Coordinates of C-alpha atoms in Angstrom, one line a residue:
A1493 CA 8.9 -5.3 -15.6
E1494 CA 7.5 -1.8 -16.0
Y1495 CA 4.2 -0.6 -14.7
M1496 CA 2.4 2.4 -16.3
G1497 CA 1.0 4.7 -13.6
T1498 CA -1.4 7.6 -13.7
C1499 CA 1.5 9.9 -14.6
S1500 CA 1.4 8.6 -18.2
V1501 CA -2.2 9.6 -18.5
Q1502 CA -1.5 13.1 -17.2
L1503 CA 1.4 13.5 -19.6
T1504 CA -0.8 12.4 -22.5
M1505 CA -3.5 15.0 -21.6
F1506 CA -0.8 17.6 -21.2
H1507 CA 0.5 16.9 -24.7
R1508 CA -2.7 18.1 -26.2
F1509 CA -1.9 21.6 -25.3
V1510 CA 1.9 21.8 -24.9
S1511 CA 4.7 20.4 -27.0
I1512 CA 7.3 18.9 -24.6
P1513 CA 10.9 18.6 -25.9
P1514 CA 12.0 14.9 -26.1
R1515 CA 14.7 15.3 -23.5
V1516 CA 12.1 16.1 -20.7
Q1517 CA 9.5 13.5 -21.7
R1518 CA 9.8 10.4 -19.6
R1519 CA 7.8 7.3 -19.0
C1520 CA 6.5 6.7 -15.5
K1521 CA 7.7 3.4 -14.3
T1522 CA 7.6 1.5 -11.0
T1523 CA 9.5 -1.6 -9.9
W1524 CA 9.0 -4.4 -7.4
A1525 CA 10.8 -5.0 -4.1
A1526 CA 11.9 -8.1 -2.2
V1527 CA 11.6 -8.3 1.6
F1528 CA 13.3 -11.2 3.4
D1529 CA 13.0 -12.6 6.8
V1530 CA 16.5 -13.7 7.9
D1531 CA 16.7 -16.7 10.2
G1532 CA 14.9 -19.6 8.5
V1533 CA 15.0 -17.9 5.1
L1534 CA 18.6 -16.7 4.4
Y1535 CA 20.3 -18.8 7.0
R1536 CA 19.4 -21.1 9.9
G1537 CA 21.5 -20.9 13.0
D1538 CA 24.9 -20.2 11.6
V1539 CA 24.4 -22.1 8.3
V1540 CA 23.7 -20.0 5.2
I1541 CA 20.9 -21.3 2.9
P1542 CA 22.9 -22.2 -0.3
S1543 CA 20.9 -20.0 -2.7
A1544 CA 20.8 -16.9 -0.4
P1545 CA 24.0 -15.2 -1.6
T1546 CA 23.0 -15.7 -5.3
V1547 CA 19.6 -14.2 -4.7
L1548 CA 20.9 -11.1 -2.9
G1549 CA 23.6 -10.7 -5.4
G1550 CA 21.1 -11.0 -8.2
L1551 CA 18.9 -8.3 -6.7
K1552 CA 21.9 -5.9 -6.4
K1553 CA 22.9 -6.6 -10.0
K1554 CA 19.4 -6.0 -11.3
K1555 CA 19.1 -2.9 -9.2
H1556 CA 15.9 -4.0 -7.4
P1557 CA 15.2 -2.6 -4.0
F1558 CA 15.3 -5.2 -1.2
M1559 CA 15.4 -5.4 2.6
L1560 CA 16.1 -7.8 5.3
L1561 CA 13.1 -7.5 7.7
T1562 CA 13.9 -9.4 10.9
N1563 CA 12.4 -9.6 14.4
G1564 CA 15.9 -9.9 15.7
G1565 CA 17.6 -7.0 17.4
G1566 CA 21.0 -5.4 17.9
L1567 CA 23.1 -2.5 16.6
E1568 CA 22.2 -2.1 13.0
A1569 CA 25.7 -1.1 11.9
T1570 CA 27.1 -4.3 13.5
K1571 CA 24.3 -6.4 11.9
V1572 CA 24.9 -5.0 8.4
K1573 CA 28.6 -5.6 8.6
G1574 CA 28.0 -9.2 9.8
F1575 CA 25.3 -9.9 7.1
S1576 CA 27.5 -8.5 4.4
K1577 CA 30.3 -10.8 5.3
K1578 CA 28.0 -13.8 5.8
F1579 CA 26.3 -13.5 2.4
G1580 CA 29.3 -12.1 0.4
V1581 CA 27.1 -9.1 -0.7
E1582 CA 27.8 -5.5 0.3
L1583 CA 24.8 -4.2 2.3
T1584 CA 24.0 -0.8 3.8
H1585 CA 21.8 0.2 6.7
E1586 CA 19.1 0.9 4.1
H1587 CA 18.9 -2.9 3.5
L1588 CA 18.1 -3.8 7.1
C1589 CA 15.1 -3.3 9.4
V1590 CA 15.4 -5.1 12.7
S1591 CA 12.4 -5.3 15.1
H1592 CA 13.2 -2.0 16.9
T1593 CA 14.2 0.1 13.8
P1594 CA 10.7 1.6 13.5
M1595 CA 11.1 3.0 17.0
K1596 CA 13.0 5.8 15.3
S1597 CA 9.5 7.2 14.6
L1598 CA 9.1 7.9 18.3
V1599 CA 12.0 10.3 18.6
D1600 CA 9.9 13.4 18.0
K1601 CA 7.6 12.4 20.8
H1602 CA 10.1 11.3 23.4
K1603 CA 13.4 13.0 22.4
K1604 CA 13.7 14.9 25.7
D1605 CA 12.0 12.4 28.0
L1606 CA 13.9 10.1 30.3
V1607 CA 13.5 6.8 28.5
L1608 CA 14.1 3.4 30.2
A1609 CA 15.9 1.0 27.7
V1610 CA 15.1 -2.7 28.4
G1611 CA 16.7 -5.6 26.6
K1612 CA 20.2 -6.9 26.0
E1613 CA 23.3 -4.9 26.9
Y1614 CA 23.2 -2.8 23.7
A1615 CA 19.6 -1.5 24.2
G1616 CA 20.7 1.9 25.5
D1617 CA 23.2 2.5 22.8
V1618 CA 20.6 1.6 20.1
L1619 CA 18.1 4.2 21.4
T1620 CA 20.8 6.8 21.8
S1621 CA 21.9 6.3 18.2
Y1622 CA 18.3 6.8 17.1
G1623 CA 18.3 10.3 18.6
F1624 CA 16.7 9.9 22.1
E1625 CA 18.7 12.3 24.3
N1626 CA 18.0 10.9 27.8
V1627 CA 18.3 7.1 27.8
V1628 CA 18.9 5.1 31.0
A1629 CA 19.6 1.3 31.0
V1630 CA 18.0 -0.9 33.6
D1631 CA 21.4 -1.5 35.3
E1632 CA 21.9 2.2 35.6
Y1633 CA 18.4 2.9 36.9
V1634 CA 18.5 0.2 39.5
A1635 CA 21.9 1.3 40.7
Q1636 CA 20.3 4.7 41.3
H1637 CA 17.3 3.2 43.0
P1638 CA 18.6 0.0 44.8
L1639 CA 15.4 -0.7 46.7
L1640 CA 13.5 -1.5 43.5
Y1641 CA 14.9 -5.0 43.3
P1642 CA 16.7 -6.0 46.5
D1643 CA 17.4 -9.6 45.3
M1644 CA 20.2 -8.3 43.2
K1645 CA 22.8 -5.9 44.7
P1646 CA 23.7 -3.3 42.2
P1647 CA 27.3 -2.0 42.1
P1648 CA 27.9 1.2 44.1
T1649 CA 27.6 4.3 41.9
A1650 CA 27.5 8.1 42.2
R1651 CA 24.1 9.8 42.1
V1652 CA 23.2 10.9 38.6
E1653 CA 20.6 13.7 38.9
R1654 CA 19.0 13.2 35.4
F1655 CA 18.1 9.6 36.4
H1656 CA 16.0 10.9 39.3
R1657 CA 13.3 12.5 37.4
P1658 CA 10.1 10.7 36.2
I1659 CA 10.4 8.1 33.5
G1660 CA 8.7 9.4 30.3
A1661 CA 8.6 6.1 28.3
V1662 CA 9.6 2.5 28.6
M1663 CA 11.1 0.9 25.4
V1664 CA 11.6 -2.9 25.4
L1665 CA 13.9 -3.8 22.4
N1666 CA 14.0 -7.5 23.2
D1667 CA 13.8 -9.9 26.0
P1668 CA 16.4 -9.2 28.8
F1669 CA 18.7 -11.5 30.6
Y1670 CA 17.0 -11.0 34.0
W1671 CA 13.3 -11.4 33.4
G1672 CA 12.2 -11.2 37.0
R1673 CA 14.0 -7.8 37.6
E1674 CA 12.8 -6.2 34.4
M1675 CA 9.2 -7.4 34.9
Q1676 CA 9.1 -5.9 38.4
L1677 CA 10.6 -2.6 37.2
I1678 CA 8.3 -2.2 34.2
T1679 CA 5.2 -3.0 36.3
D1680 CA 6.3 -0.4 38.9
I1681 CA 6.8 2.2 36.3
A1682 CA 3.7 1.4 34.2
R1683 CA 1.4 1.8 37.3
S1684 CA 3.1 5.0 38.4
N1685 CA 3.3 8.6 37.3
G1686 CA 6.8 7.9 36.1
V1687 CA 8.2 7.7 39.7
P1688 CA 8.2 4.0 40.9
G1689 CA 6.4 3.7 44.2
T1690 CA 3.5 6.0 43.1
L1691 CA 0.2 4.5 42.0
V1692 CA -2.0 6.0 39.4
H1693 CA -4.9 4.8 37.2
P1694 CA -5.3 4.8 34.2
Q1695 CA -1.8 4.0 33.0
Q1696 CA 0.2 7.2 32.2
V1697 CA 3.6 6.0 31.1
P1698 CA 3.7 4.6 27.6
V1699 CA 5.3 1.3 27.0
Y1700 CA 6.7 0.1 23.7
F1701 CA 7.8 -3.4 22.7
S1702 CA 9.6 -4.7 19.6
G1703 CA 10.1 -8.3 18.6
P1704 CA 6.7 -10.1 18.9
D1705 CA 8.0 -13.6 18.3
F1706 CA 6.9 -16.0 21.1
T1707 CA 9.5 -18.5 19.8
Y1708 CA 12.3 -18.5 17.3
S1709 CA 14.1 -21.3 15.4
S1710 CA 17.8 -22.1 16.0
E1711 CA 20.0 -25.1 15.5
F1712 CA 18.4 -26.6 18.5
P1713 CA 15.6 -29.0 17.3
V1714 CA 12.9 -27.4 19.4
P1715 CA 12.0 -23.6 19.1
R1716 CA 13.4 -21.3 21.9
F1717 CA 11.4 -18.6 23.8
G1718 CA 11.6 -15.2 22.3
S1719 CA 10.7 -11.6 23.2
G1720 CA 7.0 -12.3 22.8
A1721 CA 7.2 -14.8 25.6
F1722 CA 8.7 -12.2 27.9
R1723 CA 5.8 -9.8 27.0
F1724 CA 3.2 -12.5 27.6
C1725 CA 4.6 -13.1 31.1
L1726 CA 4.7 -9.4 31.9
E1727 CA 1.1 -8.9 30.8
E1728 CA -0.1 -11.7 33.1
L1729 CA 1.9 -10.4 36.1
Y1730 CA 0.7 -6.8 35.5
A1731 CA -2.9 -7.9 35.2
K1732 CA -2.6 -10.0 38.4
A1733 CA -0.9 -7.1 40.3
T1734 CA -3.2 -4.2 39.1
G1735 CA -6.4 -5.8 37.9
A1736 CA -5.9 -3.8 34.6
R1737 CA -4.6 -4.6 31.2
L1738 CA -1.1 -3.3 30.3
E1739 CA -1.4 -0.8 27.5
Y1740 CA 1.5 -0.9 25.0
T1741 CA 2.5 -0.3 21.4
L1742 CA 4.1 -3.2 19.5
F1743 CA 6.7 -3.1 16.7
G1744 CA 8.0 -5.9 14.6
K1745 CA 6.3 -8.6 12.4
P1746 CA 3.4 -9.2 12.1
E1747 CA 2.6 -5.6 13.2
V1748 CA 1.6 -3.4 10.2
T1749 CA 3.9 -0.6 11.6
S1750 CA 7.0 -2.6 10.5
Y1751 CA 5.6 -3.2 7.0
R1752 CA 4.7 0.4 6.6
Y1753 CA 8.3 1.4 7.6
A1754 CA 9.6 -1.1 5.1
E1755 CA 7.4 0.4 2.4
A1756 CA 8.7 3.9 3.1
A1757 CA 12.3 2.9 3.1
L1758 CA 12.1 0.7 0.0
T1759 CA 10.2 3.5 -1.9
K1760 CA 13.0 5.9 -1.1
M1761 CA 15.5 3.3 -2.3
A1762 CA 13.5 2.8 -5.5
K1763 CA 13.6 6.5 -6.3
S1764 CA 17.3 6.6 -5.7
L1765 CA 17.6 3.9 -8.4
G1766 CA 15.5 5.9 -10.9
F1767 CA 12.1 4.5 -10.4
D1768 CA 8.9 6.3 -9.5
G1769 CA 7.8 3.9 -6.9
I1770 CA 7.0 0.3 -6.1
H1771 CA 4.0 -1.7 -7.4
K1772 CA 4.5 -4.9 -5.5
Y1773 CA 6.3 -6.0 -2.3
Y1774 CA 7.3 -9.7 -2.1
M1775 CA 7.6 -11.0 1.4
I1776 CA 9.7 -14.2 1.7
G1777 CA 9.3 -15.7 5.1
D1778 CA 9.3 -19.0 7.0
N1779 CA 6.8 -18.2 9.8
P1780 CA 3.1 -17.9 8.9
L1781 CA 2.3 -16.3 12.3
T1782 CA 4.7 -13.3 11.7
D1783 CA 6.0 -13.0 8.1
I1784 CA 2.9 -14.1 6.3
Q1785 CA 0.3 -12.8 8.6
G1786 CA 1.9 -9.3 8.5
A1787 CA 2.1 -9.3 4.7
L1788 CA -1.5 -10.4 4.3
A1789 CA -2.6 -7.6 6.7
S1790 CA -0.6 -4.9 4.9
G1791 CA -2.7 -4.8 1.7
P1792 CA -2.9 -6.3 -1.8
H1793 CA 0.3 -4.7 -2.9
W1794 CA 2.1 -7.3 -0.6
Y1795 CA 2.6 -10.8 -1.9
P1796 CA 3.6 -13.3 0.8
I1797 CA 5.8 -16.4 -0.1
L1798 CA 6.4 -19.1 2.5
V1799 CA 9.5 -21.2 2.4
R1800 CA 10.2 -24.6 4.0
T1801 CA 13.7 -23.9 5.4
G1802 CA 12.6 -22.6 8.9
N1803 CA 9.6 -22.7 11.1
F1804 CA 7.2 -24.0 8.4
Q1805 CA 8.0 -27.7 7.5
G1806 CA 4.8 -28.7 5.7
P1807 CA 4.9 -31.2 2.9
V1808 CA 4.9 -30.3 -0.7
G1809 CA 1.5 -29.0 -1.8
S1810 CA 0.6 -27.8 1.8
N1811 CA 0.1 -24.3 3.1
D1812 CA -0.7 -22.8 6.5
S1813 CA -4.4 -23.1 7.2
E1814 CA -4.7 -19.9 9.3
F1815 CA -2.5 -17.5 7.3
P1816 CA -2.0 -19.1 3.8
A1817 CA 0.7 -17.6 1.6
K1818 CA 0.3 -16.8 -2.1
A1819 CA 3.0 -19.4 -2.8
V1820 CA 4.8 -22.1 -0.8
L1821 CA 8.3 -23.0 -2.1
D1822 CA 11.2 -25.1 -1.0
N1823 CA 13.7 -22.3 -0.4
V1824 CA 14.6 -18.6 -1.1
G1825 CA 16.2 -19.5 -4.4
K1826 CA 12.9 -21.1 -5.6
A1827 CA 11.0 -18.0 -4.3
Y1828 CA 13.3 -15.7 -6.3
Q1829 CA 12.7 -17.7 -9.5
H1830 CA 8.9 -17.5 -8.8
I1831 CA 9.1 -13.7 -8.5
L1832 CA 11.0 -13.3 -11.7
Q1833 CA 8.4 -15.4 -13.5
L1834 CA 5.6 -13.3 -12.1
E1835 CA 7.4 -10.1 -13.2
Q1836 CA 8.4 -11.7 -16.5
E1837 CA 12.1 -11.1 -16.0
Q1838 CA 15.1 -13.3 -16.8
E1839 CA 17.2 -14.6 -14.0

């Protein structure tokens, strides 16, 4: 479907005064984009939703911009390779936004700062790949400052001078393996001037989190604690220890920052495909608290669709009462058909 924008009016007015050769006249047109949550929409656990490969393949064939917008984490290059193999569709880094991808926007602010990377073992490599020049992982930092957490003996290591200057920012990509150690360290840094052991008020060191999900769905029948649960515990401990609220910036669904990042990336993709922009973003998700809430908060150009293959298991005809989607369908294949009907396209 094509959408006539303001450009057509401007061209019409221009025609009154100037004759434009046919070869340079063009019709302004926009397209639509599809945005997918991953776990619970395209697969659950390790099992691919049957219609998912057909949907992704159809979007590539039709040259529609699309993106996988997940609150998961990891090295994007590894994720893209794995998803391409899993779905049998060739994807690029442009097709993926994990929870911490929007942290790329922080490089200009913290490029030269000493940044503490918190999360799984790949956290430091991820931030370095984004362009942060002085990244230190928790294991490295505690090894340089062994008194910070005496319950775990760090391996002996040589002194690294660049790890002995003040921390400029803390970036939590996802929940770490050792919650107790990391909560102690983040609390020490957030209440300091960047040097643990000092005490300042108000908070000086900025803290950034990605991955807001309190729980996530897996093949286990009961949801598992996610990165949001780690943040919740940290906030409670910080408030108890300091009497103050931990100040932080959050990335990942349902935060609007992630949806704005997706808009910018998909618009760039649309222009590379010959379109002038995007008139509608269709968010297909399984979690009303993240996928649907974020789309509803991001403006009328977002159209949230809820599927029943993940967190939401409501009966036919039901919707979430707090964050109702525009449509509730059985699976991603039905959602794709619904979009094509709305856009008056053939499958």
